[in-house]
CSV table of C-alpha atoms in Angstrom, one decimal:
chain,number,residue,atom,x,y,z
A,1,MET,CA,0.3,-0.1,-0.1
A,2,HIS,CA,3.5,2.5,1.1
A,3,HIS,CA,4.9,1.3,-2.3
A,4,ARG,CA,2.6,2.4,-5.0
A,5,PRO,CA,2.4,6.6,-3.6
A,6,ARG,CA,6.0,6.3,-4.0
A,7,THR,CA,6.2,5.3,-7.9
A,8,ALA,CA,3.3,7.5,-8.5
A,9,LEU,CA,5.7,10.9,-6.8
A,10,ALA,CA,8.9,9.7,-8.8
A,11,ARG,CA,7.1,9.5,-11.6
A,12,LEU,CA,5.0,12.9,-11.5
A,13,LEU,CA,9.5,14.3,-10.3
A,14,GLN,CA,10.5,12.7,-13.4
A,15,VAL,CA,8.0,14.2,-16.0
A,16,SER,CA,8.6,17.8,-14.2
A,17,ALA,CA,12.2,17.1,-14.5
A,18,ILE,CA,12.3,16.4,-18.2
A,19,PHE,CA,9.6,19.4,-18.8
A,20,ALA,CA,12.0,22.2,-17.2
A,21,LEU,CA,14.8,20.6,-19.9
A,22,SER,CA,13.3,21.0,-22.7
A,23,SER,CA,11.8,24.2,-22.0
A,24,ALA,CA,15.3,25.4,-21.4
A,25,LEU,CA,16.2,23.9,-24.6
A,26,VAL,CA,13.2,25.2,-26.8
A,27,LEU,CA,12.7,28.9,-24.7
A,28,PRO,CA,16.1,30.1,-26.4
A,29,GLY,CA,15.7,29.2,-29.8
A,30,ALA,CA,11.3,30.8,-29.5
A,31,HIS,CA,13.2,34.0,-28.2
A,32,ALA,CA,16.0,34.7,-30.6
A,33,ALA,CA,12.9,33.3,-33.4
A,34,GLU,CA,10.3,36.4,-31.7
A,35,LYS,CA,13.5,39.3,-32.0
A,36,LYS,CA,13.9,38.3,-35.9
A,37,VAL,CA,10.6,38.7,-36.3
A,38,ALA,CA,10.3,41.8,-34.3
A,39,LYS,CA,13.6,43.1,-35.9
A,40,LYS,CA,11.8,42.5,-39.6
A,41,GLN,CA,8.9,44.1,-38.8
A,42,GLN,CA,10.4,47.5,-37.4
A,43,ALA,CA,13.1,47.8,-40.5
A,44,SER,CA,9.2,47.2,-42.9
A,45,SER,CA,7.6,49.6,-40.7
A,46,ALA,CA,11.1,52.2,-41.2
A,47,SER,CA,11.0,51.7,-44.9
A,48,LYS,CA,7.9,52.3,-45.6
A,49,PRO,CA,8.7,56.4,-44.5
A,50,ALA,CA,11.8,56.3,-46.8
A,51,ARG,CA,9.8,56.0,-50.1
A,52,ALA,CA,6.8,58.1,-49.2
A,53,ALA,CA,9.9,60.3,-48.8
A,54,LYS,CA,12.1,59.5,-51.8
A,55,VAL,CA,8.2,60.2,-54.0
A,56,VAL,CA,7.7,63.6,-52.9
A,57,LYS,CA,11.3,64.3,-53.7
A,58,ALA,CA,10.8,63.4,-57.4
A,59,PRO,CA,8.0,66.0,-58.5
A,60,ARG,CA,10.4,69.0,-57.4
A,61,ALA,CA,13.6,67.1,-59.1
A,62,ALA,CA,11.4,67.1,-62.0
A,63,LYS,CA,10.0,70.8,-61.3
A,64,VAL,CA,6.2,69.2,-61.5
A,65,SER,CA,3.3,71.2,-60.3
A,66,LYS,CA,2.2,70.1,-57.1
A,67,ALA,CA,-1.6,69.6,-58.4
A,68,ALA,CA,-0.2,67.2,-60.9
A,69,ALA,CA,1.5,65.7,-58.2
A,70,ARG,CA,-1.5,64.8,-55.9
A,71,LYS,CA,-3.7,63.5,-58.7
A,72,GLN,CA,-0.7,61.3,-60.2
A,73,PRO,CA,0.2,58.3,-58.2
A,74,ALA,CA,3.6,58.5,-56.7
A,75,GLY,CA,5.0,56.0,-58.6
A,76,ARG,CA,4.1,57.6,-61.9
A,77,ALA,CA,5.3,60.2,-60.8
A,78,VAL,CA,8.8,59.3,-60.6
A,79,ALA,CA,8.6,57.9,-63.9
A,80,ALA,CA,7.8,60.7,-65.5
A,81,SER,CA,10.7,62.6,-64.4
A,82,ALA,CA,13.4,59.4,-65.1
A,83,ALA,CA,11.2,59.8,-69.0
A,84,ALA,CA,11.9,64.1,-69.3
A,85,PRO,CA,13.5,64.4,-72.4
A,86,VAL,CA,16.8,66.2,-72.5
A,87,ARG,CA,16.8,69.2,-74.9
A,88,ALA,CA,20.0,69.2,-76.8
A,89,VAL,CA,21.5,72.7,-77.4
A,90,ALA,CA,23.2,72.5,-81.8
A,91,TYR,CA,26.1,74.6,-81.7
A,92,ALA,CA,26.7,77.0,-84.4
A,93,PRO,CA,29.9,78.2,-84.9
A,94,ALA,CA,31.2,82.1,-85.6
A,95,ARG,CA,30.7,82.9,-89.2
A,96,GLN,CA,34.1,83.5,-90.6
A,97,SER,CA,35.4,87.1,-92.4
A,98,PHE,CA,36.3,87.1,-95.6
A,99,GLY,CA,40.4,87.5,-94.2
A,100,GLN,CA,40.1,84.3,-92.3
A,101,LEU,CA,39.2,82.4,-95.3
A,102,ALA,CA,41.9,83.8,-97.1
A,103,GLY,CA,43.9,82.5,-94.3
A,104,LEU,CA,45.0,86.1,-94.2
A,105,HIS,CA,45.5,85.8,-90.3
A,106,ALA,CA,48.1,83.5,-90.6
A,107,VAL,CA,50.6,86.0,-91.6
A,108,PRO,CA,53.1,87.1,-88.7
A,109,ASP,CA,53.7,90.8,-87.8
A,110,PRO,CA,56.2,91.4,-84.9
A,111,LEU,CA,53.3,93.1,-82.9
A,112,ASP,CA,51.0,90.2,-83.1
A,113,LEU,CA,48.4,92.3,-83.5
A,114,LYS,CA,44.6,90.9,-83.7
A,115,SER,CA,43.5,91.8,-87.0
A,116,SER,CA,45.0,90.3,-90.5
A,117,VAL,CA,45.3,93.8,-92.3
A,118,ALA,CA,46.8,96.4,-90.5
A,119,LEU,CA,48.8,99.9,-92.1
A,120,VAL,CA,50.5,102.1,-89.8
A,121,VAL,CA,51.7,105.3,-92.4
A,122,ASP,CA,53.5,108.8,-91.1
A,123,GLN,CA,50.8,111.1,-92.0
A,124,GLU,CA,53.5,114.9,-92.6
A,125,THR,CA,56.3,111.9,-94.1
A,126,HIS,CA,54.4,108.8,-96.1
A,127,GLU,CA,57.1,106.6,-94.0
A,128,VAL,CA,55.4,102.9,-93.7
A,129,LEU,CA,56.2,101.9,-90.4
A,130,LEU,CA,53.9,98.8,-89.8
A,131,SER,CA,52.6,97.3,-93.1
A,132,LYS,CA,50.9,93.8,-92.6
A,133,ASN,CA,48.6,92.5,-95.9
A,134,ASP,CA,47.7,96.2,-96.5
A,135,HIS,CA,47.0,95.3,-100.2
A,136,ALA,CA,44.4,92.9,-99.4
A,137,VAL,CA,40.6,93.4,-100.7
A,138,LEU,CA,38.4,92.9,-98.0
A,139,PRO,CA,34.9,94.3,-97.2
A,140,ILE,CA,34.6,97.5,-95.1
A,141,ALA,CA,31.7,97.2,-93.2
A,142,SER,CA,30.7,100.7,-91.6
A,143,LEU,CA,34.1,102.6,-92.5
A,144,THR,CA,32.1,103.3,-95.2
A,145,LYS,CA,30.0,106.0,-93.6
A,146,LEU,CA,34.1,107.4,-93.4
A,147,MET,CA,33.1,108.1,-97.7
A,148,THR,CA,29.8,109.0,-97.2
A,149,GLY,CA,30.5,111.9,-94.8
A,150,LEU,CA,33.2,113.3,-97.0
A,151,ILE,CA,30.6,113.5,-100.0
A,152,ILE,CA,28.0,115.0,-97.6
A,153,SER,CA,30.4,117.0,-96.4
A,154,GLN,CA,32.3,119.0,-99.8
A,155,ALA,CA,28.9,119.0,-101.2
A,156,ARG,CA,28.1,122.2,-99.3
A,157,LEU,CA,24.1,121.1,-98.4
A,158,PRO,CA,22.1,122.8,-96.0
A,159,MET,CA,22.5,121.0,-92.7
A,160,ASP,CA,20.1,122.2,-91.3
A,161,GLU,CA,17.5,121.1,-93.8
A,162,MET,CA,15.1,118.6,-91.6
A,163,LEU,CA,15.7,114.8,-93.3
A,164,THR,CA,12.6,111.7,-92.4
A,165,ILE,CA,13.6,108.2,-91.6
A,166,THR,CA,11.5,106.4,-94.4
A,167,GLN,CA,10.8,102.6,-94.8
A,168,ASP,CA,13.5,102.5,-97.6
A,169,ASP,CA,16.2,102.9,-94.8
A,170,VAL,CA,15.7,100.0,-92.9
A,171,ASP,CA,18.2,97.0,-92.9
A,172,THR,CA,17.0,94.2,-95.3
A,173,GLU,CA,20.2,93.7,-95.7
A,174,LYS,CA,21.8,92.4,-92.1
A,175,GLY,CA,18.2,93.1,-90.6
A,176,SER,CA,19.9,95.3,-87.6
A,177,SER,CA,18.2,97.5,-85.8
A,178,SER,CA,18.2,101.3,-84.8
A,179,ARG,CA,16.1,103.6,-82.3
A,180,LEU,CA,16.0,106.1,-85.1
A,181,ARG,CA,12.3,105.0,-85.8
A,182,VAL,CA,10.4,105.3,-88.9
A,183,GLY,CA,9.3,108.5,-89.0
A,184,ALA,CA,11.5,110.0,-87.2
A,185,THR,CA,12.7,113.6,-88.1
A,186,LEU,CA,16.4,114.9,-87.6
A,187,THR,CA,18.3,118.0,-89.6
A,188,ARG,CA,20.5,116.7,-92.1
A,189,GLY,CA,23.5,118.0,-90.0
A,190,GLU,CA,22.4,115.5,-87.1
A,191,MET,CA,22.2,112.8,-89.2
A,192,LEU,CA,25.2,112.9,-90.3
A,193,HIS,CA,26.6,113.2,-86.8
A,194,LEU,CA,25.4,110.3,-85.6
A,195,ALA,CA,26.2,108.3,-89.0
A,196,LEU,CA,30.1,109.1,-88.0
A,197,MET,CA,30.2,109.2,-84.6
A,198,SER,CA,27.8,105.9,-83.5
A,199,SER,CA,27.2,104.8,-87.4
A,200,GLU,CA,24.0,105.0,-87.1
A,201,ASN,CA,22.7,103.2,-91.1
A,202,ARG,CA,19.6,104.1,-91.0
A,203,ALA,CA,21.2,108.2,-91.0
A,204,ALA,CA,23.8,107.2,-93.1
A,205,HIS,CA,21.3,105.8,-95.4
A,206,ALA,CA,18.9,109.0,-95.2
A,207,LEU,CA,22.0,110.9,-96.0
A,208,GLY,CA,22.6,108.7,-99.7
A,209,ARG,CA,18.2,108.6,-100.3
A,210,THR,CA,18.1,112.4,-99.9
A,211,TYR,CA,21.6,113.6,-102.2
A,212,PRO,CA,20.4,115.2,-105.8
A,213,GLY,CA,19.4,112.8,-108.2
A,214,GLY,CA,19.0,109.9,-105.3
A,215,LEU,CA,20.5,106.9,-103.8
A,216,GLN,CA,21.7,105.9,-106.7
A,217,ALA,CA,23.1,108.8,-108.2
A,218,PHE,CA,25.0,109.5,-104.3
A,219,VAL,CA,26.9,105.3,-104.9
A,220,THR,CA,27.9,106.3,-108.3
A,221,GLN,CA,29.3,109.8,-106.5
A,222,MET,CA,31.4,107.7,-103.8
A,223,ASN,CA,32.8,105.7,-106.6
A,224,VAL,CA,33.8,108.2,-108.7
A,225,LYS,CA,35.4,109.8,-105.5
A,226,ALA,CA,37.7,107.4,-104.9
A,227,LYS,CA,38.4,107.2,-108.1
A,228,LEU,CA,39.6,110.7,-108.3
A,229,LEU,CA,41.9,109.9,-104.7
A,230,GLY,CA,42.9,107.0,-106.7
A,231,MET,CA,41.7,104.1,-104.0
A,232,THR,CA,41.9,101.5,-107.4
A,233,ASP,CA,41.1,98.4,-104.6
A,234,THR,CA,37.2,100.0,-103.5
A,235,LYS,CA,34.1,99.7,-104.5
A,236,TYR,CA,30.8,101.0,-102.9
A,237,VAL,CA,27.6,99.6,-103.5
A,238,GLU,CA,25.6,101.2,-100.6
A,239,PRO,CA,26.2,103.5,-98.1
A,240,THR,CA,26.2,102.3,-94.8
A,241,GLY,CA,28.8,99.6,-95.2
A,242,LEU,CA,26.0,97.0,-94.5
A,243,SER,CA,27.1,94.6,-97.5
A,244,SER,CA,29.9,92.7,-97.9
A,245,ARG,CA,30.2,93.9,-101.6
A,246,ASN,CA,31.6,97.6,-100.1
A,247,GLN,CA,35.4,96.7,-100.4
A,248,SER,CA,39.0,98.1,-99.9
A,249,SER,CA,42.8,97.8,-98.9
A,250,ALA,CA,44.6,99.3,-95.7
A,251,ARG,CA,46.3,101.4,-98.8
A,252,ASP,CA,43.5,102.7,-100.2
A,253,LEU,CA,41.9,103.4,-96.9
A,254,ALA,CA,44.9,105.4,-95.5
A,255,VAL,CA,44.7,107.5,-98.5
A,256,LEU,CA,40.6,108.6,-97.2
A,257,VAL,CA,41.6,109.0,-94.2
A,258,ASN,CA,44.2,111.7,-94.6
A,259,VAL,CA,41.8,113.6,-97.4
A,260,ALA,CA,38.7,113.1,-94.5
A,261,HIS,CA,40.9,114.8,-92.1
A,262,GLY,CA,41.1,117.3,-94.1
A,263,ASP,CA,37.9,118.2,-93.9
A,264,PRO,CA,37.0,120.0,-90.6
A,265,LEU,CA,33.4,119.2,-90.0
A,266,VAL,CA,34.0,115.1,-90.4
A,267,ARG,CA,36.8,115.9,-88.4
A,268,GLU,CA,35.1,117.5,-85.7
A,269,LEU,CA,31.7,114.8,-86.2
A,270,SER,CA,33.7,111.6,-85.9
A,271,THR,CA,35.2,112.3,-83.2
A,272,SER,CA,32.4,113.6,-80.9
A,273,PRO,CA,32.2,111.3,-77.7
A,274,SER,CA,28.3,111.7,-77.6
A,275,TYR,CA,25.8,113.4,-78.6
A,276,GLU,CA,21.8,114.0,-77.8
A,277,VAL,CA,19.0,114.4,-80.1
A,278,ALA,CA,15.3,115.4,-79.4
A,279,GLN,CA,12.1,112.8,-80.6
A,280,GLY,CA,9.1,114.2,-78.9
A,281,PRO,CA,9.1,113.4,-75.4
A,282,ARG,CA,12.2,111.3,-75.6
A,283,THR,CA,16.1,112.1,-75.6
A,284,LEU,CA,17.7,109.4,-77.4
A,285,GLN,CA,21.5,109.6,-76.2
A,286,TYR,CA,24.6,108.5,-78.4
A,287,ASN,CA,28.3,107.9,-77.6
A,288,ASN,CA,31.6,107.4,-79.7
A,289,THR,CA,31.8,103.9,-81.3
A,290,ASN,CA,35.0,104.4,-80.2
A,291,ARG,CA,35.8,104.2,-76.8
A,292,LEU,CA,39.8,105.8,-77.6
A,293,VAL,CA,38.4,109.2,-78.5
A,294,LYS,CA,37.8,109.7,-74.2
A,295,ASN,CA,41.0,108.3,-73.4
A,296,PRO,CA,43.4,110.9,-72.4
A,297,ALA,CA,46.8,109.0,-73.5
A,298,TRP,CA,45.1,109.9,-77.3
A,299,GLU,CA,45.3,112.2,-79.5
A,300,ILE,CA,42.8,111.7,-81.9
A,301,GLY,CA,42.3,114.0,-84.9
A,302,LEU,CA,39.6,111.5,-87.2
A,303,GLN,CA,38.5,108.1,-86.2
A,304,LYS,CA,36.1,105.2,-88.0
A,305,THR,CA,34.5,102.0,-86.4
A,306,GLY,CA,33.2,99.0,-88.4
A,307,TYR,CA,31.9,96.0,-88.3
A,308,ILE,CA,29.7,93.4,-89.7
A,309,SER,CA,30.5,89.4,-90.2
A,310,GLU,CA,32.3,89.2,-92.9
A,311,ALA,CA,34.8,92.1,-92.6
A,312,GLY,CA,35.6,91.6,-88.6
A,313,GLN,CA,35.9,94.5,-86.5
A,314,CYS,CA,37.7,97.1,-88.7
A,315,LEU,CA,39.3,100.9,-87.4
A,316,VAL,CA,40.4,103.7,-89.7
A,317,MET,CA,42.7,106.8,-87.1
A,318,GLN,CA,44.1,109.5,-87.9
A,319,ALA,CA,46.4,110.0,-84.3
A,320,GLU,CA,49.2,112.0,-82.9
A,321,VAL,CA,51.8,109.2,-81.3
A,322,ALA,CA,55.3,110.9,-79.5
A,323,GLY,CA,54.8,113.7,-81.5
A,324,ARG,CA,54.3,112.0,-85.2
A,325,LYS,CA,50.5,112.5,-87.0
A,326,LEU,CA,50.0,108.5,-87.8
A,327,ILE,CA,47.3,107.1,-89.9
A,328,MET,CA,46.2,103.7,-89.0
A,329,VAL,CA,44.3,101.3,-90.7
A,330,PHE,CA,43.4,97.5,-88.5
A,331,LEU,CA,40.7,95.6,-90.6
A,332,ASP,CA,39.4,92.2,-90.0
A,333,SER,CA,40.2,92.4,-86.1
A,334,ALA,CA,39.3,89.2,-84.7
A,335,GLY,CA,37.6,89.8,-81.7
A,336,LYS,CA,35.1,92.9,-80.0
A,337,PHE,CA,37.7,94.6,-78.4
A,338,SER,CA,40.9,93.2,-80.3
A,339,ARG,CA,40.7,96.2,-82.7
A,340,ILE,CA,41.4,98.7,-79.7
A,341,ALA,CA,44.0,96.5,-78.1
A,342,ASP,CA,45.8,96.3,-81.5
A,343,ALA,CA,45.3,100.4,-81.1
A,344,GLU,CA,47.3,100.3,-77.8
A,345,ARG,CA,50.2,98.2,-79.4
A,346,VAL,CA,50.3,100.0,-82.1
A,347,ARG,CA,50.7,103.6,-79.6
A,348,HIS,CA,52.9,101.7,-77.2
A,349,TRP,CA,55.3,100.8,-79.9
A,350,VAL,CA,55.8,104.1,-81.8
A,351,GLU,CA,56.1,105.3,-78.4
A,352,ASN,CA,59.3,102.8,-77.7
A,353,GLN,CA,60.7,102.9,-80.7
A,354,ALA,CA,63.5,105.7,-80.8
A,355,GLY,CA,62.8,107.6,-84.6
A,356,GLY,CA,60.3,104.6,-85.1
A,357,ALA,CA,61.6,101.6,-86.6
A,358,THR,CA,60.2,100.3,-89.8
A,359,ALA,CA,59.1,96.4,-90.3
A,360,ILE,CA,57.2,96.2,-93.6
A,361,LEU,CA,55.9,92.7,-94.0
A,362,ALA,CA,54.7,91.0,-97.1
A,363,SER,CA,51.7,91.2,-98.0
A,364,HIS,CA,48.5,89.6,-100.2
A,365,LYS,CA,46.4,90.4,-102.2
A,366,ILE,CA,42.7,89.2,-102.1
A,367,LYS,CA,40.4,90.3,-104.7
A,368,GLY,CA,36.8,89.1,-104.7
């Protein structure tokens, strides 16, 4: 009777021991699994806000409006951003000048000038101080207006006569703009002032158009004058210089500068620093296209600038340097400010020369 209870108790203790041992073996793995699942849930919940932030940023990067972003699902907004086309910008090379096409810039000179054509002459002794491609015949752009001004000045036409800009004076050659509107009225003297000082194309054209006999008679007179002066390389087809068919050489232009410098009106107007003209309620301020006229280091007696793509940057001047009266011609200069820099190079060179050394380089004559 007493033996059975001991056996039951022993069995109960044995089962309890087995259960405790199995719990000790199983529970650590279960805890580890629970921790692993918890970490996955945390990672999953943490990753959801990150995806939402990415979707919000995408429309801003693609410059999509907020309203459009709200209407579209986030995935579509990102896809639209990724598929946005990239616009290609076409490169348009600058148009080469006649001098560049002819290879004139390859000709060296002692001053490393940026102009492919240059000529510096002593106005009194006619000594050539510097020559580079001086016989090359090239477009001369608004240097044309120097002949235009000379013809008008010597014609002795009334300078106080009122002239009106018409549609005929609007540039159809290059499509250039002008502050002188169709219908603007100025005196002939004011038109001449703007043409020589500020290179005003409509003013120059109006001067030729209102010449006795009309525009064609004026152009004919320009060519007659060139022939009388011995400018055998020169041809004019219109009074502004917008046409690349207005052509000349540095040698011919030096002759023109010398003659034009002898005309007091042309000399005065071409070197005027600035000028104002009244147009109704407006007052138009014009400045000289050659900034050297305001430079105290220069004593300029006459000047004219010019530019069209076929001619490059051009400049002619009469100036006194180191006590010498010089005529300078620069054609087909490469760079917006290079013609001014070339003039400065020549001035410093002449000032540094003892008596003015002569440097004559080979020149080439280009017809076309």
